[in-house]
Structures are given as structure tokens and as C-alpha cells.
Amino acid sequence: MSYAPPEEFSGVTVACKANVYFDGKVVSHAVTFSDGSKKTLGLIYPGSFKFNTDAPEKMEIIAGGCRVRIAGKGDWIGFPAGTWFDVPGKSFFEIEVEKGVAEYVCSFC
Amino acid sequence: MSYAPPEEFSGVTVACKANVYFDGKVVSHAVTFSDGSKKTLGLIYPGSFKFNTDAPEKMEIIAGGCRVRIAGKGDWIGFPAGTWFDVPGKSFFEIEVEKGVAEYVCSFC
């Protein structure tokens, strides 16, 4: 699950305004690709947050680190920078950042 | 100084990782245009921050609001969403957010 995370996306459309969740403790900018696919580039500040999914999501952690539990099942698993996890559609995940800022690229499948 | 702020940028390259300043109280993503020009899309959390400029900058406030003093001169001036200010090169500005999150588009001239 360790790999080279993406560094930049070219030929895309980026929204100027961020999506702001949990009073700004989670923020992201939406990126749309020429094929219509979407990703978000985000930051997560310390705290524990629950997100519901509609489409399946791939979450790549590109800086900092977090702990994650998917669909309320099993153990919390640590994800440092350079790792990723998948979340099924119509489900949810909980994500916790202990300190610093975690950064992610979220892809909607 | 009130106008329609930009909503999105197309045909650009966006950096996945954010620039993180002041322990995450100011964060931005870099956007590069096909002509090589650059902007950053940022968020500012409550606090008072000083930024030095190299090139001249145009700061467009697209959400929230802030108070600004340029080059340490004159009064602090309030800039709500939908306004902008210019900062000379080789200078500095102080920016203060009282509550919530201010969002900006910074253009380097």
C-alpha cells in the first residue's frame, strides 16, 4: 500500500472556493479532469470526523498521517503519508488526525 | 473594489500538496496557468499573520473576510468577500481574520 503519491494534476479545472467542513477542520478544493472525473485536494486538522460516501472513494494520504476506520467495522488503522485506502460507496468512514495537518487526494470512482 | 470574484480556473496545473504556513493557520494550493503565470488558492484561519512579498501580489478575498494593513503603513482596512487589494513587490502585508475562515485567490504579477 506504499507507493509514489501524485504531485500535481495538469489540464484540469480547479474550483477557487474550498469545500469547508466541520468549521474548517476539514477543507478541500475540487478538481475536475477533462474526462469529467473528479478529485478533491484536502487538508484535515486535528480531530475525529465522520464522512458518508455516495460513490466509492480512494483516499491517498500525501502528507501528515491519520487513523481510519471504515464502515464502523474492525480496528482503526494508521495511514501515514504515501499510503491510501478505499471506501465503498453508500458507506462511511471515520478519520482521526492527532496532530499537525494531514493532506489527501480523494478520487471518486 | 467590489466585483465578481473568479469561481474556477480551467486548463491549469494544480499542486496536490498544499503550502502550509503558521502551523496550518494559512494554507494554499499552487495553480500554474498554460502561460506560466501562477496563482494560489488559500484559506486563512483566525489570527494575525505577516507575509513578505517578492513579486507584486493581488489578493482577492472570495469568502469570509479579513482586515489588512499593507507595508506597515496607515490603517487596517476591512476586506469582505468580493473585494481585493494589491501589495507591492519587495514589501509585506499583515492580514488578520477574526473568526471563521477567509478564502483568497492570490495572483503573482
Tab-separated table of C-alpha atoms in Angstrom:
chain	number	residue	atom	x	y	z
A	1	MET	CA	0.000	0.000	0.000
A	2	SER	CA	3.049	2.267	-0.157
A	3	TYR	CA	3.599	3.980	-3.490
A	4	ALA	CA	4.511	7.337	-5.040
A	5	PRO	CA	1.641	9.739	-4.382
A	6	PRO	CA	0.579	12.197	-7.094
A	7	GLU	CA	2.402	15.538	-7.037
A	8	GLU	CA	0.310	17.598	-9.444
A	9	PHE	CA	-2.564	17.366	-11.910
A	10	SER	CA	-2.386	19.054	-15.310
A	11	GLY	CA	-5.055	20.134	-17.772
A	12	VAL	CA	-7.643	20.332	-15.032
A	13	THR	CA	-10.283	22.758	-13.791
A	14	VAL	CA	-9.961	23.736	-10.151
A	15	ALA	CA	-12.631	25.438	-8.045
A	16	CYS	CA	-11.396	28.609	-6.364
A	17	LYS	CA	-13.601	28.253	-3.321
A	18	ALA	CA	-12.906	25.398	-0.953
A	19	ASN	CA	-15.386	22.941	0.494
A	20	VAL	CA	-15.334	23.714	4.207
A	21	TYR	CA	-16.454	21.007	6.678
A	22	PHE	CA	-16.504	20.845	10.461
A	23	ASP	CA	-15.867	24.583	10.955
A	24	GLY	CA	-12.828	24.426	8.697
A	25	LYS	CA	-11.196	21.412	10.332
A	26	VAL	CA	-11.554	19.612	7.006
A	27	VAL	CA	-11.209	21.613	3.772
A	28	SER	CA	-10.793	20.633	0.148
A	29	HIS	CA	-10.605	22.061	-3.342
A	30	ALA	CA	-12.428	20.270	-6.162
A	31	VAL	CA	-10.511	19.309	-9.298
A	32	THR	CA	-12.267	18.212	-12.495
A	33	PHE	CA	-10.399	16.341	-15.224
A	34	SER	CA	-11.010	16.616	-18.961
A	35	ASP	CA	-12.784	13.227	-18.914
A	36	GLY	CA	-15.208	14.574	-16.323
A	37	SER	CA	-13.755	12.613	-13.411
A	38	LYS	CA	-13.312	14.419	-10.120
A	39	LYS	CA	-10.875	14.517	-7.247
A	40	THR	CA	-10.553	16.721	-4.203
A	41	LEU	CA	-7.325	18.026	-2.662
A	42	GLY	CA	-7.796	18.373	1.044
A	43	LEU	CA	-6.421	19.080	4.473
A	44	ILE	CA	-7.534	17.638	7.800
A	45	TYR	CA	-6.724	19.334	11.098
A	46	PRO	CA	-6.639	17.564	14.458
A	47	GLY	CA	-9.909	15.922	15.419
A	48	SER	CA	-12.088	12.963	14.541
A	49	PHE	CA	-14.506	13.220	11.643
A	50	LYS	CA	-17.086	11.004	10.000
A	51	PHE	CA	-17.763	11.174	6.280
A	52	ASN	CA	-20.506	9.421	4.368
A	53	THR	CA	-19.754	8.217	0.857
A	54	ASP	CA	-22.057	8.221	-2.107
A	55	ALA	CA	-19.708	6.940	-4.829
A	56	PRO	CA	-16.741	4.748	-3.816
A	57	GLU	CA	-13.709	6.825	-2.849
A	58	LYS	CA	-9.984	6.301	-2.870
A	59	MET	CA	-8.202	8.375	-0.224
A	60	GLU	CA	-4.475	8.938	-0.768
A	61	ILE	CA	-2.636	10.427	2.204
A	62	ILE	CA	0.061	12.703	0.784
A	63	ALA	CA	1.309	14.469	3.922
A	64	GLY	CA	0.968	14.021	7.666
A	65	GLY	CA	-0.920	10.991	8.882
A	66	CYS	CA	-4.227	9.780	10.226
A	67	ARG	CA	-6.074	6.824	11.669
A	68	VAL	CA	-9.079	5.455	9.838
A	69	ARG	CA	-11.952	3.094	10.454
A	70	ILE	CA	-14.139	2.112	7.530
A	71	ALA	CA	-17.864	1.472	7.833
A	72	GLY	CA	-17.595	1.255	11.609
A	73	LYS	CA	-16.046	-2.188	11.369
A	74	GLY	CA	-12.779	-3.566	12.707
A	75	ASP	CA	-9.817	-1.715	14.096
A	76	TRP	CA	-8.632	1.811	13.492
A	77	ILE	CA	-5.690	1.610	11.089
A	78	GLY	CA	-2.887	4.163	10.794
A	79	PHE	CA	-2.244	5.706	7.374
A	80	PRO	CA	0.956	7.749	7.066
A	81	ALA	CA	1.869	9.844	4.034
A	82	GLY	CA	2.389	7.644	0.995
A	83	THR	CA	-0.427	5.217	1.737
A	84	TRP	CA	-4.040	5.020	0.625
A	85	PHE	CA	-7.323	3.337	1.457
A	86	ASP	CA	-10.567	2.621	-0.363
A	87	VAL	CA	-14.047	3.326	0.929
A	88	PRO	CA	-17.094	1.586	-0.586
A	89	GLY	CA	-19.965	3.651	-1.951
A	90	LYS	CA	-23.055	4.241	0.178
A	91	SER	CA	-20.978	3.734	3.284
A	92	PHE	CA	-18.913	5.880	5.641
A	93	PHE	CA	-15.509	6.253	7.204
A	94	GLU	CA	-14.159	7.853	10.336
A	95	ILE	CA	-10.826	9.643	10.139
A	96	GLU	CA	-8.790	10.981	13.015
A	97	VAL	CA	-5.800	13.296	12.986
A	98	GLU	CA	-3.892	13.508	16.246
A	99	LYS	CA	-1.600	16.445	15.490
A	100	GLY	CA	-0.379	18.582	12.616
A	101	VAL	CA	-2.192	18.595	9.305
A	102	ALA	CA	-2.933	15.551	7.170
A	103	GLU	CA	-3.262	16.135	3.429
A	104	TYR	CA	-5.087	13.941	0.979
A	105	VAL	CA	-6.136	13.400	-2.600
A	106	CYS	CA	-9.618	11.895	-2.763
A	107	SER	CA	-10.699	10.212	-6.004
A	108	PHE	CA	-14.315	9.436	-6.767
A	109	CYS	CA	-14.687	6.225	-8.713
B	1	MET	CA	-13.294	47.383	-5.475
B	2	SER	CA	-16.340	45.102	-5.456
B	3	TYR	CA	-16.581	42.770	-8.400
B	4	ALA	CA	-17.361	39.177	-9.343
B	5	PRO	CA	-14.562	37.011	-7.964
B	6	PRO	CA	-13.254	34.074	-10.018
B	7	GLU	CA	-15.097	30.787	-9.493
B	8	GLU	CA	-12.801	28.324	-11.217
B	9	PHE	CA	-9.677	28.090	-13.363
B	10	SER	CA	-9.515	25.763	-16.362
B	11	GLY	CA	-6.615	24.233	-18.266
B	12	VAL	CA	-4.327	24.611	-15.283
B	13	THR	CA	-1.857	22.518	-13.324
B	14	VAL	CA	-2.557	22.262	-9.621
B	15	ALA	CA	-0.136	21.044	-6.956
B	16	CYS	CA	-1.577	18.265	-4.806
B	17	LYS	CA	0.298	19.234	-1.684
B	18	ALA	CA	-0.603	22.494	-0.013
B	19	ASN	CA	1.738	25.221	1.167
B	20	VAL	CA	1.295	25.199	4.935
B	21	TYR	CA	2.166	28.342	6.902
B	22	PHE	CA	1.831	29.246	10.582
B	23	ASP	CA	1.125	25.683	11.738
B	24	GLY	CA	-1.678	25.350	9.200
B	25	LYS	CA	-3.410	28.612	10.023
B	26	VAL	CA	-2.727	29.720	6.453
B	27	VAL	CA	-2.735	27.121	3.674
B	28	SER	CA	-2.778	27.352	-0.092
B	29	HIS	CA	-2.615	25.255	-3.237
B	30	ALA	CA	-0.484	26.484	-6.152
B	31	VAL	CA	-2.063	26.780	-9.597
B	32	THR	CA	0.028	27.234	-12.756
B	33	PHE	CA	-1.523	28.505	-15.983
B	34	SER	CA	-0.540	27.497	-19.504
B	35	ASP	CA	1.264	30.847	-19.938
B	36	GLY	CA	3.408	30.063	-16.889
B	37	SER	CA	1.674	32.550	-14.608
B	38	LYS	CA	0.860	31.432	-11.080
B	39	LYS	CA	-1.868	31.878	-8.517
B	40	THR	CA	-2.523	30.326	-5.157
B	41	LEU	CA	-5.904	29.317	-3.720
B	42	GLY	CA	-5.825	29.711	0.013
B	43	LEU	CA	-7.553	29.693	3.351
B	44	ILE	CA	-6.774	31.762	6.429
B	45	TYR	CA	-7.942	30.755	9.895
B	46	PRO	CA	-8.356	33.158	12.808
B	47	GLY	CA	-5.193	35.001	13.748
B	48	SER	CA	-2.888	37.749	12.536
B	49	PHE	CA	-0.197	36.938	10.010
B	50	LYS	CA	2.567	38.806	8.238
B	51	PHE	CA	3.618	37.913	4.707
B	52	ASN	CA	6.563	39.272	2.792
B	53	THR	CA	6.188	39.755	-0.946
B	54	ASP	CA	8.801	39.190	-3.602
B	55	ALA	CA	6.750	39.892	-6.744
B	56	PRO	CA	3.722	42.191	-6.511
B	57	GLU	CA	0.574	40.324	-5.460
B	58	LYS	CA	-3.124	40.797	-5.976
B	59	MET	CA	-5.189	39.261	-3.173
B	60	GLU	CA	-8.842	38.578	-3.972
B	61	ILE	CA	-10.986	37.678	-0.970
B	62	ILE	CA	-13.552	35.133	-2.186
B	63	ALA	CA	-15.132	34.018	1.102
B	64	GLY	CA	-15.171	35.207	4.683
B	65	GLY	CA	-13.399	38.438	5.460
B	66	CYS	CA	-10.239	39.932	6.885
B	67	ARG	CA	-8.507	43.121	7.900
B	68	VAL	CA	-5.326	44.135	6.154
B	69	ARG	CA	-2.500	46.604	6.585
B	70	ILE	CA	-0.024	46.999	3.773
B	71	ALA	CA	3.674	47.727	4.313
B	72	GLY	CA	3.014	48.672	7.931
B	73	LYS	CA	1.514	51.981	6.862
B	74	GLY	CA	-1.840	53.544	7.527
B	75	ASP	CA	-4.963	51.997	8.958
B	76	TRP	CA	-6.118	48.428	8.954
B	77	ILE	CA	-8.783	48.110	6.256
B	78	GLY	CA	-11.567	45.531	6.185
B	79	PHE	CA	-11.871	43.335	3.099
B	80	PRO	CA	-15.038	41.235	2.867
B	81	ALA	CA	-15.654	38.568	0.234
B	82	GLY	CA	-15.854	40.120	-3.212
B	83	THR	CA	-13.096	42.678	-2.689
B	84	TRP	CA	-9.394	42.690	-3.425
B	85	PHE	CA	-6.196	44.542	-2.626
B	86	ASP	CA	-2.760	44.901	-4.201
B	87	VAL	CA	0.558	44.509	-2.440
B	88	PRO	CA	3.757	45.932	-3.940
B	89	GLY	CA	6.746	43.666	-4.559
B	90	LYS	CA	9.594	43.541	-2.036
B	91	SER	CA	7.204	44.649	0.642
B	92	PHE	CA	4.887	42.982	3.158
B	93	PHE	CA	1.337	42.899	4.398
B	94	GLU	CA	-0.358	41.929	7.616
B	95	ILE	CA	-3.661	40.113	7.441
B	96	GLU	CA	-5.999	39.336	10.299
B	97	VAL	CA	-9.006	37.032	10.428
B	98	GLU	CA	-11.231	37.447	13.446
B	99	LYS	CA	-13.469	34.400	13.063
B	100	GLY	CA	-14.394	31.733	10.564
B	101	VAL	CA	-12.255	31.077	7.519
B	102	ALA	CA	-11.260	33.650	4.920
B	103	GLU	CA	-10.563	32.344	1.430
B	104	TYR	CA	-8.467	34.013	-1.212
B	105	VAL	CA	-7.049	33.852	-4.695
B	106	CYS	CA	-3.543	35.330	-4.791
B	107	SER	CA	-2.130	36.343	-8.175
B	108	PHE	CA	1.557	36.986	-8.703
B	109	CYS	CA	2.179	39.732	-11.197
